[in-house]
């Protein structure tokens, strides 16, 4: 028998991919980064889903620790950040309509994408990505890119917020064209630090949210995503926030008119919901690295093991659905064992070219599905996997 310590020593060479979940512009749900990437349909299909496998050609290697899947509703495209450990600046684009992956090269921001699974947002109106890394806030203008990679784009430094260098696990989501930062060091419960996208400026005072029929959100980092707005020409107004202690979840609603800080006459929700917090049940999976996505009405959690949970979070009137609960989907995304370039390729010379290995199904480790790909030497990885499998079998 191999002692468990020996197994522990083997584990760093293997890394379960960190999968992520997202919708397309038509509210179809997708799960990415498992043994396969799949389409799961709209919410009415989730009780008995019929997963459809997506193209594997040129998909990300899914070996980054903080992969984030952002939806561009205007382009009907997915932008995957932080999913390629050998090319930290790469952004993989999935064109929902064309079922095709391309890889966008970027410069000047590789260390910007290494903070958390909620560090980046995509501005609805401009298609600009904002992210906060270990020292600065960076932006990348995807206005010209839409659904297919083109040329190379340069990240720019937008700002150097103090919290960026305070060990803050960035927890950002956009609402009403403002970026909310939850759980910034020193912040209070029910408040966020706020960046005003269209003025490229920080709001001097924290944004304050009033609890409506429940608790307000705690002053913690966690994860946050926007809910879509039914009228897709309008930006998101609501956010799902899940604090790190996973004790609850919250729908946070922000509205500010473009023309006035206090005019709520054209707010799409009741005035009592402007700048409010509504509480939802705690997510089922107690996994701080789970992935989240929301349509106009539903929010979905997928944990790092690929289990998927969904909740009918809000109605068309922006209020949380009474009695809403998280349900488990019968489909589970099979975890994909991603290669770690640092463990098996100390020279760090992985090519990172998604296209080359995508066309080589022989590179799939340990006979897993054709969706599993690697840019590393398949012999070395296969051997490592084999030894680990042996160790696991011996312990079991
Ligand atoms: C991911 O995290 C693991 C464990 O902390 C670490 O060993 C590895 O280097 C990280 N990978 C990247 C790409 O940062
Ligand atoms: C809503 O919050 C924003 C951001 O803090 C603030 O500028 C705005 O005045 C608030 N609106 C109302 C009606 O209080
Ligand atoms: C969507 O919002 C835009 C901008 O406010 C408005 O012009 C348009 O009429 C709205 N569309 C619908 C279907 O309500
Ligand atoms: C907004 O604030 C200004 C200045 O305090 C005030 O004159 C105005 O009536 C307010 N507007 C609304 C819609 O509350």
CSV table of C-alpha atoms and ligand atoms in Angstrom, one decimal:
chain,number,residue,atom,x,y,z
A,1,UNK,CA,0.0,0.0,0.0
A,2,UNK,CA,1.2,3.5,-0.8
A,3,UNK,CA,0.8,5.8,2.2
A,4,UNK,CA,-1.4,8.8,1.6
A,5,UNK,CA,1.6,11.1,1.9
A,6,UNK,CA,3.0,9.6,-1.2
A,7,UNK,CA,-0.3,10.4,-3.0
A,8,UNK,CA,-0.2,13.9,-1.7
A,9,UNK,CA,3.3,14.3,-3.2
A,10,UNK,CA,1.9,13.3,-6.6
A,11,UNK,CA,-1.1,15.6,-6.5
A,12,UNK,CA,0.7,18.8,-7.4
A,13,UNK,CA,1.5,17.3,-10.8
A,14,UNK,CA,-2.2,17.0,-11.5
A,15,UNK,CA,-4.7,19.8,-11.4
A,16,UNK,CA,-8.4,19.5,-11.8
A,17,UNK,CA,-9.4,22.1,-14.3
A,18,UNK,CA,-11.4,25.0,-12.8
A,19,UNK,CA,-14.6,24.8,-14.9
A,20,UNK,CA,-17.0,27.7,-15.5
A,21,UNK,CA,-20.6,28.3,-16.4
A,22,UNK,CA,-22.3,31.0,-18.5
A,23,UNK,CA,-25.3,31.8,-20.6
A,24,UNK,CA,-25.5,32.9,-24.2
A,25,UNK,CA,-27.5,36.0,-25.3
A,26,UNK,CA,-30.6,33.8,-25.7
A,27,UNK,CA,-30.5,32.5,-22.1
A,28,UNK,CA,-29.2,29.1,-23.0
A,29,UNK,CA,-26.9,27.7,-20.3
A,30,UNK,CA,-23.4,26.3,-21.0
A,31,UNK,CA,-20.9,24.5,-18.9
A,32,UNK,CA,-17.2,24.8,-19.9
A,33,UNK,CA,-13.9,23.3,-18.8
A,34,UNK,CA,-14.9,19.7,-18.0
A,35,UNK,CA,-14.0,16.6,-20.0
A,36,UNK,CA,-16.2,18.4,-22.5
A,37,UNK,CA,-17.9,21.7,-23.0
A,38,UNK,CA,-21.7,21.4,-23.2
A,39,UNK,CA,-24.9,23.4,-24.1
A,40,UNK,CA,-27.7,22.7,-21.5
A,41,UNK,CA,-30.5,24.8,-23.0
A,42,UNK,CA,-32.9,27.3,-21.4
A,43,UNK,CA,-34.2,27.0,-17.8
A,44,UNK,CA,-37.3,24.9,-18.8
A,45,UNK,CA,-34.9,22.1,-20.0
A,46,UNK,CA,-32.8,21.9,-16.8
A,47,UNK,CA,-35.0,19.4,-15.0
A,48,UNK,CA,-34.1,16.8,-17.5
A,49,UNK,CA,-31.2,18.3,-19.6
A,50,UNK,CA,-30.0,16.9,-22.9
A,51,UNK,CA,-26.4,18.1,-23.0
A,52,UNK,CA,-24.9,18.9,-26.4
A,53,UNK,CA,-21.2,18.7,-26.8
A,54,UNK,CA,-19.5,21.8,-28.2
A,55,UNK,CA,-16.5,22.0,-30.5
A,56,UNK,CA,-13.2,21.1,-28.8
A,57,UNK,CA,-11.1,22.6,-31.6
A,58,UNK,CA,-9.0,25.4,-30.0
A,59,UNK,CA,-10.7,25.4,-26.7
A,60,UNK,CA,-8.6,26.7,-23.7
A,61,UNK,CA,-6.4,24.2,-21.8
A,62,UNK,CA,-8.3,25.1,-18.6
A,63,UNK,CA,-5.3,25.0,-16.4
A,64,UNK,CA,-5.4,28.5,-14.8
A,65,UNK,CA,-6.6,28.9,-11.2
A,66,UNK,CA,-8.9,31.8,-11.8
A,67,UNK,CA,-10.7,31.2,-15.1
A,68,UNK,CA,-13.5,33.6,-15.7
A,69,UNK,CA,-16.2,33.3,-18.4
A,70,UNK,CA,-17.7,36.6,-19.4
A,71,UNK,CA,-20.7,36.9,-21.8
A,72,UNK,CA,-20.8,39.7,-24.3
A,73,UNK,CA,-24.5,39.8,-24.9
A,74,UNK,CA,-24.1,42.3,-27.8
A,75,UNK,CA,-21.7,40.0,-29.6
A,76,UNK,CA,-23.2,36.7,-28.4
A,77,UNK,CA,-19.7,35.6,-27.5
A,78,UNK,CA,-17.9,34.2,-24.5
A,79,UNK,CA,-14.6,35.6,-23.4
A,80,UNK,CA,-12.6,33.2,-21.2
A,81,UNK,CA,-9.9,34.9,-19.1
A,82,UNK,CA,-7.2,33.1,-17.0
A,83,UNK,CA,-7.7,29.6,-18.4
A,84,UNK,CA,-4.3,29.1,-19.9
A,85,UNK,CA,-1.4,28.9,-17.4
A,86,UNK,CA,1.2,29.0,-20.2
A,87,UNK,CA,-0.2,32.2,-21.7
A,88,UNK,CA,-1.7,34.2,-18.9
A,89,UNK,CA,-2.8,37.1,-21.1
A,90,UNK,CA,-4.7,34.9,-23.7
A,91,UNK,CA,-8.4,35.4,-23.9
A,92,UNK,CA,-10.2,32.5,-25.5
A,93,UNK,CA,-13.4,33.5,-27.4
A,94,UNK,CA,-16.3,31.2,-28.0
A,95,UNK,CA,-18.7,32.3,-30.7
A,96,UNK,CA,-22.0,30.9,-29.6
A,97,UNK,CA,-23.7,31.1,-33.0
A,98,UNK,CA,-20.7,29.6,-34.9
A,99,UNK,CA,-19.7,27.0,-32.3
A,100,UNK,CA,-16.1,28.0,-32.8
A,101,UNK,CA,-13.1,29.0,-30.5
A,102,UNK,CA,-10.5,31.5,-31.3
A,103,UNK,CA,-7.7,32.8,-29.2
A,104,UNK,CA,-7.1,36.6,-28.7
A,105,UNK,CA,-3.6,37.6,-28.1
A,106,UNK,CA,-3.0,40.5,-25.6
A,107,UNK,CA,0.0,42.3,-24.3
A,108,UNK,CA,0.7,44.2,-21.1
A,109,UNK,CA,-1.7,42.5,-18.7
A,110,UNK,CA,-0.7,39.0,-18.0
A,111,UNK,CA,-0.3,39.5,-14.3
A,112,UNK,CA,-3.6,41.3,-14.2
A,113,UNK,CA,-5.6,38.1,-14.6
A,114,UNK,CA,-4.3,36.3,-11.6
A,115,UNK,CA,-6.4,37.6,-8.8
A,116,UNK,CA,-9.8,35.8,-8.4
A,117,UNK,CA,-12.7,34.3,-10.2
A,118,UNK,CA,-14.6,37.6,-9.9
A,119,UNK,CA,-11.9,40.1,-10.7
A,120,UNK,CA,-13.0,41.0,-14.2
A,121,UNK,CA,-16.2,42.5,-15.7
A,122,UNK,CA,-17.3,43.3,-19.2
A,123,UNK,CA,-19.0,46.6,-19.7
A,124,UNK,CA,-22.3,46.0,-21.5
A,125,UNK,CA,-22.3,49.2,-23.6
A,126,UNK,CA,-18.6,49.4,-24.7
A,127,UNK,CA,-17.4,45.8,-24.7
A,128,UNK,CA,-14.4,46.9,-22.5
A,129,UNK,CA,-13.1,44.5,-20.0
A,130,UNK,CA,-12.1,45.9,-16.6
A,131,UNK,CA,-10.0,43.8,-14.2
A,132,UNK,CA,-8.0,44.4,-11.0
A,133,UNK,CA,-4.7,42.6,-10.5
A,134,UNK,CA,-2.2,42.8,-7.7
A,135,UNK,CA,-1.4,46.5,-8.1
A,136,UNK,CA,-3.7,48.2,-10.7
A,137,UNK,CA,-7.0,48.2,-12.5
A,138,UNK,CA,-6.5,47.4,-16.1
A,139,UNK,CA,-8.8,47.7,-19.2
A,140,UNK,CA,-8.9,46.0,-22.5
A,141,UNK,CA,-11.1,47.3,-25.3
A,142,UNK,CA,-12.9,44.5,-27.0
A,143,UNK,CA,-15.1,46.9,-29.0
A,144,UNK,CA,-13.5,45.8,-32.3
A,145,UNK,CA,-13.3,42.1,-31.5
A,146,UNK,CA,-16.9,40.9,-30.9
A,147,UNK,CA,-17.1,37.2,-31.6
A,148,UNK,CA,-13.8,36.3,-33.3
A,149,UNK,CA,-10.2,37.0,-32.3
A,150,UNK,CA,-8.3,39.6,-34.3
A,151,UNK,CA,-4.7,40.9,-34.1
A,152,UNK,CA,-3.3,41.7,-30.7
A,153,UNK,CA,-4.8,44.0,-28.1
A,154,UNK,CA,-3.0,45.9,-25.4
A,155,UNK,CA,-4.2,46.2,-21.8
A,156,UNK,CA,-4.0,49.7,-20.3
A,157,UNK,CA,-3.8,50.8,-16.7
A,158,UNK,CA,-7.0,52.6,-15.8
A,159,UNK,CA,-6.4,53.3,-12.2
A,160,UNK,CA,-4.4,52.2,-9.2
A,161,UNK,CA,-6.9,51.7,-6.4
A,162,UNK,CA,-5.3,51.3,-3.0
A,163,UNK,CA,-7.1,48.0,-2.3
A,164,UNK,CA,-5.4,46.4,-5.2
A,165,UNK,CA,-2.2,46.1,-3.2
A,166,UNK,CA,-3.9,45.2,0.1
A,167,UNK,CA,-4.2,41.4,-0.6
A,168,UNK,CA,-7.9,41.9,-1.5
A,169,UNK,CA,-9.6,39.0,-3.3
A,170,UNK,CA,-11.3,41.0,-5.9
A,171,UNK,CA,-15.0,40.6,-6.0
A,172,UNK,CA,-16.5,42.7,-8.8
A,173,UNK,CA,-19.8,43.0,-10.7
A,174,UNK,CA,-21.3,45.6,-12.9
A,175,UNK,CA,-24.7,47.2,-12.5
A,176,UNK,CA,-26.1,50.3,-14.2
A,177,UNK,CA,-22.7,50.8,-15.9
A,178,UNK,CA,-21.0,51.1,-12.5
A,179,UNK,CA,-18.6,48.4,-11.1
A,180,UNK,CA,-19.2,47.3,-7.5
A,181,UNK,CA,-16.3,46.0,-5.5
A,182,UNK,CA,-17.6,43.8,-2.6
A,183,UNK,CA,-15.7,43.3,0.6
A,184,UNK,CA,-12.9,45.8,0.0
A,185,UNK,CA,-10.7,46.0,3.1
A,186,UNK,CA,-12.2,48.4,5.6
A,187,UNK,CA,-15.6,48.5,4.0
A,188,UNK,CA,-18.9,48.1,5.8
A,189,UNK,CA,-21.7,45.6,5.4
A,190,UNK,CA,-24.2,46.6,2.7
A,191,UNK,CA,-21.7,48.8,0.9
A,192,UNK,CA,-19.4,48.5,-2.1
A,193,UNK,CA,-16.5,50.6,-3.5
A,194,UNK,CA,-17.8,51.9,-6.9
A,195,UNK,CA,-16.1,52.7,-10.2
A,196,UNK,CA,-18.2,54.8,-12.6
A,197,UNK,CA,-17.4,53.3,-16.0
A,198,UNK,CA,-18.6,56.2,-18.2
A,199,UNK,CA,-16.6,58.8,-16.2
A,200,UNK,CA,-13.6,56.5,-15.7
A,201,UNK,CA,-13.6,57.5,-12.1
A,202,UNK,CA,-14.1,56.2,-8.6
A,203,UNK,CA,-17.1,57.4,-6.7
A,204,UNK,CA,-15.7,59.3,-3.6
A,205,UNK,CA,-18.1,57.6,-1.2
A,206,UNK,CA,-18.9,53.9,-1.0
A,207,UNK,CA,-22.3,52.9,-2.6
A,208,UNK,CA,-24.9,52.1,0.1
A,209,UNK,CA,-27.5,49.4,-0.2
A,210,UNK,CA,-30.7,49.1,1.9
A,211,UNK,CA,-31.8,45.6,2.9
A,212,UNK,CA,-35.4,44.9,1.7
A,213,UNK,CA,-37.0,42.0,3.5
A,214,UNK,CA,-33.9,40.2,4.7
A,215,UNK,CA,-30.3,40.7,5.8
A,216,UNK,CA,-27.9,43.0,4.1
A,217,UNK,CA,-24.7,41.5,2.6
A,218,UNK,CA,-21.7,41.1,4.9
A,219,UNK,CA,-18.4,43.0,4.4
A,220,UNK,CA,-16.6,40.0,2.8
A,221,UNK,CA,-15.0,39.1,-0.5
A,222,UNK,CA,-16.7,36.3,-2.4
A,223,UNK,CA,-18.0,36.0,-5.9
A,224,UNK,CA,-20.3,38.4,-7.8
A,225,UNK,CA,-21.9,38.3,-11.3
A,226,UNK,CA,-24.4,40.5,-13.0
A,227,UNK,CA,-27.9,39.4,-14.0
A,228,UNK,CA,-28.9,40.2,-17.5
A,229,UNK,CA,-31.7,42.8,-18.2
A,230,UNK,CA,-34.6,41.5,-20.4
A,231,UNK,CA,-34.2,44.5,-22.7
A,232,UNK,CA,-30.8,43.6,-24.0
A,233,UNK,CA,-30.0,47.2,-25.1
A,234,UNK,CA,-30.0,48.1,-21.4
A,235,UNK,CA,-27.1,47.3,-19.0
A,236,UNK,CA,-27.5,44.9,-16.1
A,237,UNK,CA,-29.0,46.4,-13.0
A,238,UNK,CA,-28.9,43.5,-10.6
A,239,UNK,CA,-26.0,41.4,-9.2
A,240,UNK,CA,-25.7,38.1,-7.4
A,241,UNK,CA,-23.3,38.3,-4.6
A,242,UNK,CA,-22.1,35.2,-2.7
A,243,UNK,CA,-19.9,35.9,0.3
A,244,UNK,CA,-16.8,33.8,1.0
A,245,UNK,CA,-18.5,32.2,4.1
A,246,UNK,CA,-21.3,30.9,1.7
A,247,UNK,CA,-23.8,31.5,4.5
A,248,UNK,CA,-26.3,33.2,2.2
A,249,UNK,CA,-26.6,34.8,-1.3
A,250,UNK,CA,-27.9,38.2,-2.2
A,251,UNK,CA,-29.5,40.0,-5.1
A,252,UNK,CA,-28.1,43.5,-5.1
A,253,UNK,CA,-29.8,46.1,-7.3
A,254,UNK,CA,-28.2,49.4,-8.4
A,255,UNK,CA,-29.7,52.1,-10.5
A,256,UNK,CA,-28.3,55.5,-11.4
A,257,UNK,CA,-29.6,57.4,-14.3
A,258,UNK,CA,-27.0,58.5,-16.8
A,259,UNK,CA,-28.2,62.1,-16.5
A,260,UNK,CA,-28.7,62.5,-12.8
A,261,UNK,CA,-27.5,61.0,-9.6
A,262,UNK,CA,-30.9,61.1,-7.9
A,263,UNK,CA,-33.5,60.9,-10.7
A,264,UNK,CA,-35.3,57.6,-10.4
A,265,UNK,CA,-38.3,58.4,-12.6
A,266,UNK,CA,-37.2,56.1,-15.4
A,267,UNK,CA,-35.8,53.3,-13.2
A,268,UNK,CA,-37.1,50.0,-14.5
A,269,UNK,CA,-37.7,48.7,-11.0
A,270,UNK,CA,-39.8,50.0,-8.1
A,271,UNK,CA,-38.1,53.0,-6.4
A,272,UNK,CA,-38.0,50.9,-3.2
A,273,UNK,CA,-35.6,48.5,-5.0
A,274,UNK,CA,-33.2,51.2,-6.2
A,275,UNK,CA,-29.9,50.5,-4.4
A,276,UNK,CA,-31.3,47.6,-2.4
A,277,UNK,CA,-30.2,44.2,-1.2
A,278,UNK,CA,-32.6,41.2,-1.3
A,279,UNK,CA,-31.6,37.9,0.3
A,280,UNK,CA,-31.7,34.4,-1.2
A,281,UNK,CA,-30.9,31.1,0.3
A,282,UNK,CA,-27.3,30.0,0.7
A,283,UNK,CA,-25.9,28.2,-2.3
A,284,UNK,CA,-25.8,24.4,-1.9
A,285,UNK,CA,-22.1,23.7,-2.8
A,286,UNK,CA,-19.8,25.1,-0.1
A,287,UNK,CA,-17.1,25.8,-2.6
A,288,UNK,CA,-15.5,29.3,-2.6
A,289,UNK,CA,-14.1,28.7,-6.1
A,290,UNK,CA,-17.4,27.7,-7.7
A,291,UNK,CA,-18.5,29.5,-10.9
A,292,UNK,CA,-21.7,31.6,-11.1
A,293,UNK,CA,-23.8,33.0,-13.9
A,294,UNK,CA,-27.2,34.6,-14.2
A,295,UNK,CA,-29.8,35.2,-16.9
A,296,UNK,CA,-32.6,37.8,-16.3
A,297,UNK,CA,-34.4,35.4,-13.9
A,298,UNK,CA,-32.1,32.5,-13.0
A,299,UNK,CA,-28.8,32.1,-11.3
A,300,UNK,CA,-26.6,29.1,-11.6
A,301,UNK,CA,-23.7,27.8,-9.5
A,302,UNK,CA,-21.3,25.1,-10.7
A,303,UNK,CA,-18.7,23.9,-8.2
A,304,UNK,CA,-15.2,22.9,-9.1
A,305,UNK,CA,-16.3,19.2,-9.3
A,306,UNK,CA,-18.8,20.1,-12.0
A,307,UNK,CA,-22.0,19.8,-9.9
A,308,UNK,CA,-24.6,22.3,-11.1
A,309,UNK,CA,-27.3,24.1,-9.0
A,310,UNK,CA,-29.9,26.6,-10.2
A,311,UNK,CA,-32.4,29.0,-8.6
A,312,UNK,CA,-35.2,31.0,-10.1
A,313,UNK,CA,-33.8,34.1,-8.4
A,314,UNK,CA,-35.9,37.0,-9.5
A,315,UNK,CA,-39.1,37.8,-11.5
A,316,UNK,CA,-39.6,40.4,-14.2
A,317,UNK,CA,-40.3,43.0,-11.5
A,318,UNK,CA,-36.8,42.7,-10.0
A,319,UNK,CA,-38.1,41.2,-6.7
A,320,UNK,CA,-36.7,37.9,-5.5
A,321,UNK,CA,-39.0,34.9,-6.1
A,322,UNK,CA,-40.8,33.9,-2.9
A,323,UNK,CA,-39.6,30.5,-1.7
A,324,UNK,CA,-36.9,30.3,-4.4
A,325,UNK,CA,-34.4,27.5,-3.7
A,326,UNK,CA,-31.3,26.0,-5.3
A,327,UNK,CA,-32.0,22.8,-7.2
A,328,UNK,CA,-29.4,20.3,-8.3
A,329,UNK,CA,-29.2,19.4,-12.0
A,330,UNK,CA,-29.1,15.7,-12.8
A,331,UNK,CA,-26.3,16.4,-15.3
A,332,UNK,CA,-22.8,16.9,-13.9
A,333,UNK,CA,-19.8,18.1,-15.9
A,334,UNK,CA,-17.1,15.5,-15.6
A,335,UNK,CA,-14.0,17.1,-14.2
A,336,UNK,CA,-11.1,17.4,-16.6
A,337,UNK,CA,-7.6,16.8,-15.4
A,338,UNK,CA,-5.6,19.7,-16.8
A,339,UNK,CA,-1.9,19.6,-17.1
A,340,UNK,CA,0.1,22.0,-15.0
A,341,UNK,CA,3.0,23.4,-17.0
A,342,UNK,CA,5.0,24.1,-13.9
A,343,UNK,CA,4.9,20.5,-12.7
A,344,UNK,CA,5.8,18.7,-15.8
A,345,UNK,CA,7.5,21.4,-17.9
A,346,UNK,CA,9.9,23.2,-15.6
A,347,UNK,CA,11.4,25.2,-18.5
A,348,UNK,CA,8.1,26.9,-18.9
A,349,UNK,CA,8.4,26.6,-22.6
A,350,UNK,CA,4.9,25.3,-23.3
A,351,UNK,CA,3.8,26.7,-26.6
A,352,UNK,CA,0.3,27.6,-25.5
A,353,UNK,CA,-0.9,27.4,-29.1
A,354,UNK,CA,-4.4,26.0,-28.7
A,355,UNK,CA,-4.7,25.2,-32.4
A,356,UNK,CA,-1.8,22.8,-32.6
A,357,UNK,CA,-2.8,20.4,-29.9
A,358,UNK,CA,-6.5,20.6,-30.6
A,359,UNK,CA,-6.0,18.7,-33.8
A,360,UNK,CA,-4.1,15.9,-32.0
A,361,UNK,CA,-6.5,13.7,-30.1
A,362,UNK,CA,-3.6,11.4,-29.2
A,363,UNK,CA,-2.6,14.1,-26.7
A,364,UNK,CA,-5.7,13.3,-24.6
A,365,UNK,CA,-4.5,12.0,-21.2
A,366,UNK,CA,-5.4,8.6,-20.0
A,367,UNK,CA,-7.9,7.8,-22.6
A,368,UNK,CA,-10.4,10.5,-21.6
A,369,UNK,CA,-12.7,12.1,-24.1
A,370,UNK,CA,-11.6,14.0,-27.2
A,371,UNK,CA,-12.4,17.2,-25.3
A,372,UNK,CA,-9.5,16.6,-23.0
A,373,UNK,CA,-6.4,18.3,-24.5
A,374,UNK,CA,-2.9,19.2,-23.5
A,375,UNK,CA,0.0,21.1,-25.0
A,376,UNK,CA,2.4,19.0,-22.9
A,377,UNK,CA,4.1,15.8,-23.7
A,378,UNK,CA,1.3,13.2,-23.5
A,379,UNK,CA,3.8,10.4,-22.5
A,380,UNK,CA,4.9,12.3,-19.4
A,381,UNK,CA,1.5,13.3,-18.4
A,382,UNK,CA,0.1,9.8,-19.1
A,383,UNK,CA,2.8,8.3,-16.9
A,384,UNK,CA,2.0,10.7,-14.1
A,385,UNK,CA,-1.7,10.1,-14.3
A,386,UNK,CA,-1.0,6.3,-14.4
A,387,UNK,CA,1.1,6.5,-11.2
A,388,UNK,CA,-1.5,8.6,-9.5
A,389,UNK,CA,-4.3,6.3,-10.5
A,390,UNK,CA,-2.3,3.4,-9.2
A,391,UNK,CA,-1.8,5.2,-5.9
A,392,UNK,CA,-5.5,6.0,-5.6
A,393,UNK,CA,-6.4,2.4,-6.4
A,394,UNK,CA,-4.0,1.2,-3.8
A,395,UNK,CA,-5.4,3.4,-1.1
A,396,UNK,CA,-9.0,2.7,-1.9
B,1,LIG,C1,-2.4,27.4,-9.1
B,1,LIG,O1,-2.4,27.1,-7.7
B,1,LIG,C2,-1.5,26.1,-7.4
B,1,LIG,C3,-1.8,25.9,-5.9
B,1,LIG,O2,-1.7,27.0,-5.2
B,1,LIG,C4,-0.1,26.5,-7.7
B,1,LIG,O3,0.8,25.5,-7.4
B,1,LIG,C5,0.0,26.8,-9.2
B,1,LIG,O4,1.2,27.3,-9.5
B,1,LIG,C6,-1.1,27.8,-9.6
B,1,LIG,N1,-1.1,28.0,-11.1
B,1,LIG,C7,-1.0,29.1,-11.7
B,1,LIG,C8,-1.0,29.0,-13.1
B,1,LIG,O5,-0.8,30.1,-11.1
B,2,LIG,C1,-27.9,54.9,-5.8
B,2,LIG,O1,-26.5,54.6,-5.6
B,2,LIG,C2,-25.6,55.4,-6.4
B,2,LIG,C3,-24.2,54.9,-6.1
B,2,LIG,O2,-23.9,55.1,-4.7
B,2,LIG,C4,-25.8,56.9,-6.0
B,2,LIG,O3,-25.0,57.7,-6.8
B,2,LIG,C5,-27.3,57.3,-6.3
B,2,LIG,O4,-27.5,58.6,-5.9
B,2,LIG,C6,-28.2,56.3,-5.5
B,2,LIG,N1,-29.6,56.6,-5.9
B,2,LIG,C7,-30.5,57.0,-5.0
B,2,LIG,C8,-31.8,57.3,-5.6
B,2,LIG,O5,-30.2,57.1,-3.8
B,3,LIG,C1,-35.2,48.9,-24.7
B,3,LIG,O1,-34.5,50.0,-24.2
B,3,LIG,C2,-34.3,51.1,-25.1
B,3,LIG,C3,-33.4,52.1,-24.4
B,3,LIG,O2,-34.1,52.6,-23.3
B,3,LIG,C4,-35.6,51.6,-25.6
B,3,LIG,O3,-35.3,52.6,-26.6
B,3,LIG,C5,-36.4,50.4,-26.3
B,3,LIG,O4,-37.6,50.9,-26.7
B,3,LIG,C6,-36.5,49.3,-25.3
B,3,LIG,N1,-37.1,48.2,-25.9
B,3,LIG,C7,-38.2,47.5,-25.5
B,3,LIG,C8,-38.6,46.3,-26.3
B,3,LIG,O5,-38.7,47.9,-24.4
B,4,LIG,C1,-32.0,65.8,-6.9
B,4,LIG,O1,-31.2,66.6,-6.0
B,4,LIG,C2,-31.3,67.9,-6.3
B,4,LIG,C3,-30.3,68.7,-5.5
B,4,LIG,O2,-30.3,68.3,-4.1
B,4,LIG,C4,-32.7,68.4,-6.1
B,4,LIG,O3,-32.9,69.8,-6.4
B,4,LIG,C5,-33.7,67.6,-7.0
B,4,LIG,O4,-35.0,67.9,-6.7
B,4,LIG,C6,-33.5,66.1,-6.7
B,4,LIG,N1,-34.2,65.4,-7.7
B,4,LIG,C7,-35.0,64.3,-7.4
B,4,LIG,C8,-35.7,63.6,-8.6
B,4,LIG,O5,-35.1,63.9,-6.3
